[in-house]
Structure formats: structure tokens, C-alpha cells
């Protein structure tokens, strides 16, 4: 069992930055790949970024590539999402999720994820 807790969301002006954190607990937490997803009001949950269990592989959605950076510190069981040059369309609840397969070869699918956090709200004002 893996528990995930997100933090770091908030209100920021367009062009600003935020860093989200996802702290994992559980014996096998470091063996999981971790993905960030987001869901805006009235829209489906969408993939944002993913990182493999070792941190050697990452993948980004086209909409955030070049602006967001995912990283992890396995010693702290924490995955980060650094978000720069934020846009109003980035406004959403951001969720982290864990995938027991551990690898990242492309975008992760929400239906393949084994564990989810409860989310943190990011609001970008124009």
C-alpha cells in the first residue's frame, strides 16, 4: 500500500511559478513511477508529467513541456513538480499518482495508476 499527499498549490499570477510536492509513504513507495495529473472544472483528468522509479526517465504533456519539470528525491520519498511560466489554463486540481510498474515510456494513463493522492488546487490569475 502506498499513500500519497500533495502540497504546494495556491494562487499565483500568470507568468509566476509554483512547486508542488508529493510525499509517498509505504514500504514500496520508491519502487513506483509517479505521475502528475490535473483536472480543471468540467473537464476530464489529464496527464501532465511522469518520472520513473529511478528518476532516469521523464515524460511531459505537450502543453507543459519546457515549462514544468518533474523530479524526485527517493531518500525523502518525494516527487516534485516545478511549474514555471504559469498560464490561466494551468488552473486545475493537481493530483499525483503511483504506478507499480515503475517505468516511464510515454504518457501515463489514469486508469493504469495504482494509488492516488487527494489533490492540491492551483489557480493562475490573468
XYZ file of C-alpha atoms in Angstrom:
126
model
C 0.000 0.000 0.000
C 1.237 3.483 -0.901
C -0.198 6.709 0.448
C 0.333 9.964 -1.425
C -0.054 13.508 -0.113
C 0.266 16.562 -2.354
C 1.093 20.094 -1.251
C 2.273 23.379 -2.684
C -0.784 24.539 -4.555
C -2.101 28.072 -4.308
C -2.946 31.251 -6.149
C -0.350 32.754 -8.481
C -0.386 35.351 -11.227
C 0.186 34.405 -14.832
C 3.895 34.096 -15.522
C 4.625 33.050 -11.975
C 5.920 29.788 -10.536
C 4.890 27.146 -8.041
C 6.475 23.932 -6.842
C 4.232 21.038 -5.978
C 5.354 18.192 -3.736
C 4.057 14.650 -3.480
C 5.159 12.742 -0.411
C 4.780 8.979 -0.569
C 4.648 6.584 2.339
C 4.648 2.823 2.341
C 7.302 0.145 2.028
C 7.285 0.075 -1.778
C 6.864 3.792 -2.455
C 10.301 4.240 -4.048
C 9.687 1.366 -6.469
C 6.797 3.155 -8.168
C 6.800 5.526 -11.089
C 4.922 8.704 -10.233
C 2.761 10.829 -12.442
C 1.157 14.211 -12.066
C -2.324 14.682 -13.464
C -4.665 17.642 -13.380
C -8.376 18.216 -13.635
C -9.974 21.547 -14.391
C -13.647 22.200 -13.576
C -15.904 20.460 -16.063
C -13.011 18.719 -17.798
C -11.517 15.257 -17.766
C -8.425 14.426 -15.771
C -5.352 14.798 -17.970
C -1.773 13.645 -17.788
C 0.849 16.296 -17.005
C 4.208 14.655 -16.299
C 5.763 11.398 -15.116
C 9.005 10.129 -13.668
C 10.314 6.591 -13.402
C 11.178 4.939 -10.099
C 14.876 5.707 -10.520
C 14.293 9.208 -11.835
C 16.201 8.441 -15.027
C 13.162 8.712 -17.315
C 10.646 11.523 -17.535
C 7.808 12.416 -19.863
C 5.711 15.537 -20.283
C 2.455 16.504 -21.898
C 2.978 18.813 -24.856
C 1.078 21.574 -23.065
C 3.648 21.788 -20.252
C 6.900 20.647 -21.858
C 9.556 23.321 -21.430
C 7.671 24.993 -18.570
C 7.274 22.204 -15.995
C 9.968 19.958 -14.532
C 9.353 16.751 -12.625
C 11.969 15.369 -10.249
C 12.205 13.022 -7.296
C 14.236 12.509 -4.156
C 13.874 8.870 -3.191
C 15.680 9.450 0.094
C 12.771 11.695 1.048
C 10.116 9.676 -0.805
C 9.110 12.900 -2.518
C 8.320 13.824 -6.097
C 8.297 17.461 -7.168
C 6.652 19.341 -9.982
C 8.289 22.696 -10.650
C 5.882 24.836 -12.637
C 7.191 27.965 -14.338
C 5.624 30.480 -16.723
C 2.188 29.528 -15.464
C -0.848 30.320 -17.579
C -4.518 30.692 -16.613
C -5.213 27.450 -18.481
C -2.975 25.641 -15.982
C -5.636 26.232 -13.333
C -6.758 22.859 -12.004
C -6.591 20.428 -9.132
C -3.264 18.631 -9.436
C -3.006 15.000 -8.378
C -0.025 12.745 -8.010
C -0.411 9.051 -8.646
C 1.823 5.996 -8.366
C 2.317 3.248 -10.925
C 3.707 -0.040 -9.644
C 5.316 -0.897 -12.983
C 7.977 1.704 -12.179
C 8.913 2.600 -15.756
C 8.015 5.568 -17.940
C 7.989 5.033 -21.693
C 5.393 7.666 -22.561
C 2.389 9.401 -21.060
C 0.800 7.548 -18.152
C -2.867 6.653 -18.267
C -5.045 7.458 -15.286
C -6.674 4.026 -15.441
C -3.281 2.338 -15.044
C -2.336 4.112 -11.827
C -2.419 2.110 -8.601
C -2.613 4.859 -5.994
C -3.796 8.471 -5.916
C -3.428 11.460 -3.681
C -6.317 13.782 -2.873
C -5.005 16.684 -4.918
C -3.903 20.266 -4.462
C -5.539 23.263 -6.128
C -3.532 25.532 -8.406
C -5.173 28.777 -9.505
C -3.469 31.035 -12.038
C -4.941 34.507 -12.385
C -4.643 36.571 -15.558
